[in-house]
């Protein structure tokens, strides 16, 4: 990718993941972000495919006597059928003192050397191909996982606020609530309680400080509550989200995840 597209992608990811995320209100920006992330994935996968092959081990030269210089590579190697080397034994008649049996034995040894020289090269090529394909698959899987993990609906993650006052207005309805960071002016609290021997998680939210929206569920399942953005919502929430947007708050005993859906 070019430097310009890298900068554009960084800006879009800041709008999607940063503390002032606003990309979900801009469908065109969300679509552009997905396209640039896909281009980056393809670019990284292409660079992985271009990894150099493992260097081949050079084949030691075969020993030849001066009279055996007629041994040459076969024309079959240059025909393009296969890259492997084929050696033609020309030792016949080079030494008058050797009988036919010696010639046959020498040819068999030469054939063994040639076969032994070919197998390592094939093995190296296959091994290099397997390594390259594995690297490409690993890079593709990692990028795909990162893209699938991105949820454009997520707008905030709330943590407990130790300095905020507890919400006593709820009474004993939900139990000992812990105050969390405000969500664009919306007060949010959560707790874990024991009810008839069953551990429950409770999550409540208030847009006015007097009326509460909340629910409880088993700790294993987690708890989710919906908060609509209306004309009576805090000004910060109305400025951040269009009317009739639902804020989905999810609590599973730690931070509170917030997603927005129209």
GROMACS .gro file of C-alpha atoms in nm:
model
  262
    1UNK     CA    1   0.000   0.000   0.000
    2UNK     CA    2   0.113   0.360  -0.062
    3UNK     CA    3   0.203   0.606   0.211
    4UNK     CA    4  -0.116   0.800   0.139
    5UNK     CA    5  -0.336   0.493   0.189
    6UNK     CA    6  -0.143   0.398   0.503
    7UNK     CA    7  -0.215   0.741   0.649
    8UNK     CA    8  -0.581   0.718   0.547
    9UNK     CA    9  -0.611   0.372   0.706
   10UNK     CA   10  -0.449   0.497   1.028
   11UNK     CA   11  -0.697   0.788   1.044
   12UNK     CA   12  -0.997   0.560   0.985
   13UNK     CA   13  -0.879   0.311   1.248
   14UNK     CA   14  -0.840   0.599   1.493
   15UNK     CA   15  -1.204   0.692   1.422
   16UNK     CA   16  -1.307   0.331   1.477
   17UNK     CA   17  -1.096   0.237   1.781
   18UNK     CA   18  -0.983   0.565   1.936
   19UNK     CA   19  -1.127   0.735   2.245
   20UNK     CA   20  -1.335   0.969   2.028
   21UNK     CA   21  -1.465   0.702   1.789
   22UNK     CA   22  -1.734   0.828   1.552
   23UNK     CA   23  -1.704   0.606   1.247
   24UNK     CA   24  -2.037   0.427   1.301
   25UNK     CA   25  -2.216   0.752   1.209
   26UNK     CA   26  -2.035   0.760   0.873
   27UNK     CA   27  -2.129   0.453   0.660
   28UNK     CA   28  -1.897   0.562   0.379
   29UNK     CA   29  -1.600   0.579   0.616
   30UNK     CA   30  -1.685   0.235   0.758
   31UNK     CA   31  -1.694   0.087   0.407
   32UNK     CA   32  -1.365   0.256   0.317
   33UNK     CA   33  -1.205   0.119   0.636
   34UNK     CA   34  -1.303  -0.239   0.547
   35UNK     CA   35  -1.167  -0.200   0.192
   36UNK     CA   36  -0.832  -0.060   0.309
   37UNK     CA   37  -0.797  -0.335   0.570
   38UNK     CA   38  -0.866  -0.597   0.302
   39UNK     CA   39  -0.606  -0.436   0.071
   40UNK     CA   40  -0.352  -0.445   0.355
   41UNK     CA   41  -0.427  -0.813   0.414
   42UNK     CA   42  -0.377  -0.895   0.044
   43UNK     CA   43  -0.056  -0.687   0.032
   44UNK     CA   44   0.091  -0.867   0.333
   45UNK     CA   45  -0.002  -1.205   0.193
   46UNK     CA   46   0.165  -1.117  -0.140
   47UNK     CA   47   0.490  -1.019   0.030
   48UNK     CA   48   0.492  -1.349   0.216
   49UNK     CA   49   0.459  -1.543  -0.111
   50UNK     CA   50   0.769  -1.367  -0.249
   51UNK     CA   51   0.994  -1.510   0.025
   52UNK     CA   52   1.318  -1.650  -0.130
   53UNK     CA   53   1.356  -2.023  -0.162
   54UNK     CA   54   1.603  -2.214   0.050
   55UNK     CA   55   1.943  -2.209  -0.126
   56UNK     CA   56   2.022  -2.532  -0.302
   57UNK     CA   57   2.319  -2.737  -0.192
   58UNK     CA   58   2.567  -2.743  -0.483
   59UNK     CA   59   2.627  -3.085  -0.633
   60UNK     CA   60   2.990  -3.201  -0.612
   61UNK     CA   61   3.149  -3.252  -0.956
   62UNK     CA   62   3.175  -3.612  -1.074
   63UNK     CA   63   3.530  -3.747  -1.107
   64UNK     CA   64   3.629  -3.820  -1.463
   65UNK     CA   65   3.949  -3.947  -1.618
   66UNK     CA   66   4.100  -3.747  -1.908
   67UNK     CA   67   3.975  -4.007  -2.154
   68UNK     CA   68   3.626  -3.992  -2.013
   69UNK     CA   69   3.564  -3.629  -2.105
   70UNK     CA   70   3.292  -3.736  -2.344
   71UNK     CA   71   3.044  -3.760  -2.052
   72UNK     CA   72   2.808  -3.470  -2.098
   73UNK     CA   73   2.463  -3.371  -1.990
   74UNK     CA   74   2.183  -3.509  -2.198
   75UNK     CA   75   1.986  -3.282  -2.427
   76UNK     CA   76   1.676  -3.391  -2.236
   77UNK     CA   77   1.764  -3.138  -1.964
   78UNK     CA   78   1.745  -2.848  -2.212
   79UNK     CA   79   1.418  -2.965  -2.368
   80UNK     CA   80   1.218  -2.816  -2.075
   81UNK     CA   81   1.058  -3.148  -1.980
   82UNK     CA   82   1.226  -3.149  -1.636
   83UNK     CA   83   1.508  -2.963  -1.468
   84UNK     CA   84   1.682  -3.277  -1.333
   85UNK     CA   85   2.028  -3.365  -1.469
   86UNK     CA   86   2.079  -3.689  -1.663
   87UNK     CA   87   2.436  -3.815  -1.699
   88UNK     CA   88   2.547  -4.036  -1.989
   89UNK     CA   89   2.830  -4.271  -1.902
   90UNK     CA   90   3.108  -4.258  -2.165
   91UNK     CA   91   3.360  -4.479  -1.988
   92UNK     CA   92   3.312  -4.760  -2.243
   93UNK     CA   93   3.643  -4.804  -2.432
   94UNK     CA   94   3.825  -4.540  -2.225
   95UNK     CA   95   4.036  -4.804  -2.053
   96UNK     CA   96   4.127  -5.109  -2.263
   97UNK     CA   97   4.223  -5.302  -1.949
   98UNK     CA   98   3.864  -5.294  -1.812
   99UNK     CA   99   3.623  -5.561  -1.921
  100UNK     CA  100   3.252  -5.517  -1.982
  101UNK     CA  101   3.170  -5.608  -1.624
  102UNK     CA  102   3.384  -5.322  -1.494
  103UNK     CA  103   3.213  -5.083  -1.734
  104UNK     CA  104   2.869  -5.196  -1.621
  105UNK     CA  105   2.970  -5.160  -1.257
  106UNK     CA  106   3.106  -4.811  -1.318
  107UNK     CA  107   2.784  -4.710  -1.497
  108UNK     CA  108   2.578  -4.836  -1.205
  109UNK     CA  109   2.787  -4.631  -0.962
  110UNK     CA  110   2.750  -4.319  -1.179
  111UNK     CA  111   2.375  -4.373  -1.193
  112UNK     CA  112   2.366  -4.402  -0.815
  113UNK     CA  113   2.556  -4.074  -0.778
  114UNK     CA  114   2.322  -3.901  -1.021
  115UNK     CA  115   2.012  -4.029  -0.839
  116UNK     CA  116   2.159  -3.932  -0.505
  117UNK     CA  117   2.230  -3.580  -0.636
  118UNK     CA  118   1.876  -3.530  -0.764
  119UNK     CA  119   1.682  -3.634  -0.455
  120UNK     CA  120   1.819  -3.364  -0.221
  121UNK     CA  121   1.734  -3.090  -0.471
  122UNK     CA  122   1.377  -3.213  -0.501
  123UNK     CA  123   1.350  -3.235  -0.123
  124UNK     CA  124   1.478  -2.880  -0.080
  125UNK     CA  125   1.236  -2.743  -0.337
  126UNK     CA  126   0.938  -2.920  -0.182
  127UNK     CA  127   1.039  -2.807   0.168
  128UNK     CA  128   1.075  -2.445   0.053
  129UNK     CA  129   0.733  -2.456  -0.112
  130UNK     CA  130   0.572  -2.598   0.203
  131UNK     CA  131   0.733  -2.329   0.421
  132UNK     CA  132   0.618  -2.051   0.187
  133UNK     CA  133   0.261  -2.181   0.172
  134UNK     CA  134   0.249  -2.221   0.550
  135UNK     CA  135   0.366  -1.864   0.598
  136UNK     CA  136   0.103  -1.733   0.355
  137UNK     CA  137  -0.170  -1.932   0.529
  138UNK     CA  138  -0.059  -1.807   0.870
  139UNK     CA  139  -0.055  -1.444   0.759
  140UNK     CA  140  -0.398  -1.476   0.594
  141UNK     CA  141  -0.548  -1.640   0.903
  142UNK     CA  142  -0.410  -1.372   1.134
  143UNK     CA  143  -0.542  -1.091   0.916
  144UNK     CA  144  -0.882  -1.256   0.876
  145UNK     CA  145  -0.904  -1.297   1.252
  146UNK     CA  146  -0.827  -0.929   1.302
  147UNK     CA  147  -1.092  -0.820   1.053
  148UNK     CA  148  -1.358  -1.051   1.198
  149UNK     CA  149  -1.274  -0.922   1.546
  150UNK     CA  150  -1.353  -0.561   1.447
  151UNK     CA  151  -1.713  -0.468   1.539
  152UNK     CA  152  -1.811  -0.123   1.405
  153UNK     CA  153  -2.108  -0.115   1.644
  154UNK     CA  154  -1.887  -0.104   1.955
  155UNK     CA  155  -1.864   0.257   2.073
  156UNK     CA  156  -1.723   0.239   2.428
  157UNK     CA  157  -1.587   0.022   2.709
  158UNK     CA  158  -1.672   0.148   3.059
  159UNK     CA  159  -1.456   0.083   3.366
  160UNK     CA  160  -1.546   0.127   3.735
  161UNK     CA  161  -1.523   0.488   3.859
  162UNK     CA  162  -1.402   0.488   4.218
  163UNK     CA  163  -1.455   0.863   4.252
  164UNK     CA  164  -1.823   0.862   4.150
  165UNK     CA  165  -2.090   0.848   4.419
  166UNK     CA  166  -2.295   0.525   4.444
  167UNK     CA  167  -2.649   0.532   4.311
  168UNK     CA  168  -2.857   0.514   4.627
  169UNK     CA  169  -3.177   0.599   4.440
  170UNK     CA  170  -3.217   0.236   4.334
  171UNK     CA  171  -3.254   0.125   4.696
  172UNK     CA  172  -3.219  -0.249   4.748
  173UNK     CA  173  -3.369  -0.334   4.410
  174UNK     CA  174  -3.041  -0.445   4.258
  175UNK     CA  175  -2.800  -0.477   4.551
  176UNK     CA  176  -2.463  -0.311   4.625
  177UNK     CA  177  -2.409  -0.135   4.294
  178UNK     CA  178  -2.068  -0.015   4.176
  179UNK     CA  179  -2.064   0.310   3.981
  180UNK     CA  180  -1.900   0.302   3.637
  181UNK     CA  181  -1.788   0.577   3.403
  182UNK     CA  182  -2.074   0.783   3.261
  183UNK     CA  183  -2.178   0.705   2.904
  184UNK     CA  184  -2.228   1.043   2.733
  185UNK     CA  185  -2.413   1.171   3.039
  186UNK     CA  186  -2.590   0.842   3.114
  187UNK     CA  187  -2.518   0.707   3.464
  188UNK     CA  188  -2.423   0.337   3.465
  189UNK     CA  189  -2.382   0.095   3.757
  190UNK     CA  190  -2.336  -0.282   3.794
  191UNK     CA  191  -2.288  -0.545   4.063
  192UNK     CA  192  -2.281  -0.916   4.135
  193UNK     CA  193  -2.518  -1.048   4.401
  194UNK     CA  194  -2.641  -1.374   4.551
  195UNK     CA  195  -3.013  -1.437   4.515
  196UNK     CA  196  -3.154  -1.753   4.669
  197UNK     CA  197  -2.818  -1.926   4.631
  198UNK     CA  198  -2.777  -1.821   4.266
  199UNK     CA  199  -2.503  -1.578   4.161
  200UNK     CA  200  -2.645  -1.297   3.946
  201UNK     CA  201  -2.500  -1.000   3.759
  202UNK     CA  202  -2.705  -0.679   3.759
  203UNK     CA  203  -2.670  -0.381   3.524
  204UNK     CA  204  -2.863  -0.052   3.552
  205UNK     CA  205  -2.854   0.281   3.367
  206UNK     CA  206  -3.021   0.617   3.426
  207UNK     CA  207  -3.062   0.900   3.177
  208UNK     CA  208  -3.224   1.139   3.426
  209UNK     CA  209  -3.081   1.035   3.764
  210UNK     CA  210  -3.430   0.938   3.883
  211UNK     CA  211  -3.565   0.670   3.650
  212UNK     CA  212  -3.366   0.353   3.601
  213UNK     CA  213  -3.344   0.091   3.330
  214UNK     CA  214  -3.183  -0.233   3.437
  215UNK     CA  215  -3.197  -0.608   3.469
  216UNK     CA  216  -3.022  -0.907   3.628
  217UNK     CA  217  -2.913  -1.243   3.487
  218UNK     CA  218  -2.698  -1.539   3.588
  219UNK     CA  219  -2.324  -1.475   3.607
  220UNK     CA  220  -2.256  -1.751   3.352
  221UNK     CA  221  -2.469  -1.583   3.085
  222UNK     CA  222  -2.385  -1.222   3.161
  223UNK     CA  223  -2.640  -0.941   3.156
  224UNK     CA  224  -2.740  -0.700   2.879
  225UNK     CA  225  -2.970  -0.398   2.891
  226UNK     CA  226  -3.087  -0.159   2.617
  227UNK     CA  227  -3.092   0.218   2.660
  228UNK     CA  228  -3.277   0.416   2.389
  229UNK     CA  229  -3.157   0.759   2.281
  230UNK     CA  230  -3.461   0.989   2.290
  231UNK     CA  231  -3.542   1.358   2.326
  232UNK     CA  232  -3.512   1.318   2.704
  233UNK     CA  233  -3.162   1.169   2.687
  234UNK     CA  234  -2.864   1.375   2.807
  235UNK     CA  235  -2.739   1.636   2.562
  236UNK     CA  236  -2.407   1.456   2.512
  237UNK     CA  237  -2.586   1.135   2.411
  238UNK     CA  238  -2.817   1.320   2.169
  239UNK     CA  239  -2.519   1.496   2.013
  240UNK     CA  240  -2.330   1.168   1.974
  241UNK     CA  241  -2.609   0.943   1.842
  242UNK     CA  242  -2.912   1.000   1.618
  243UNK     CA  243  -3.260   0.967   1.764
  244UNK     CA  244  -3.401   0.614   1.807
  245UNK     CA  245  -3.053   0.466   1.849
  246UNK     CA  246  -3.034   0.182   2.102
  247UNK     CA  247  -2.727   0.153   2.323
  248UNK     CA  248  -2.663  -0.210   2.418
  249UNK     CA  249  -2.473  -0.241   2.746
  250UNK     CA  250  -2.322  -0.583   2.834
  251UNK     CA  251  -2.171  -0.676   3.173
  252UNK     CA  252  -1.993  -1.003   3.253
  253UNK     CA  253  -1.825  -0.920   3.581
  254UNK     CA  254  -1.556  -0.681   3.449
  255UNK     CA  255  -1.576  -0.383   3.217
  256UNK     CA  256  -1.902  -0.289   3.048
  257UNK     CA  257  -1.908  -0.309   2.667
  258UNK     CA  258  -2.132  -0.064   2.478
  259UNK     CA  259  -2.260  -0.117   2.123
  260UNK     CA  260  -2.488   0.110   1.922
  261UNK     CA  261  -2.757   0.000   1.676
  262UNK     CA  262  -3.017   0.203   1.491
   0.00000   0.00000   0.00000
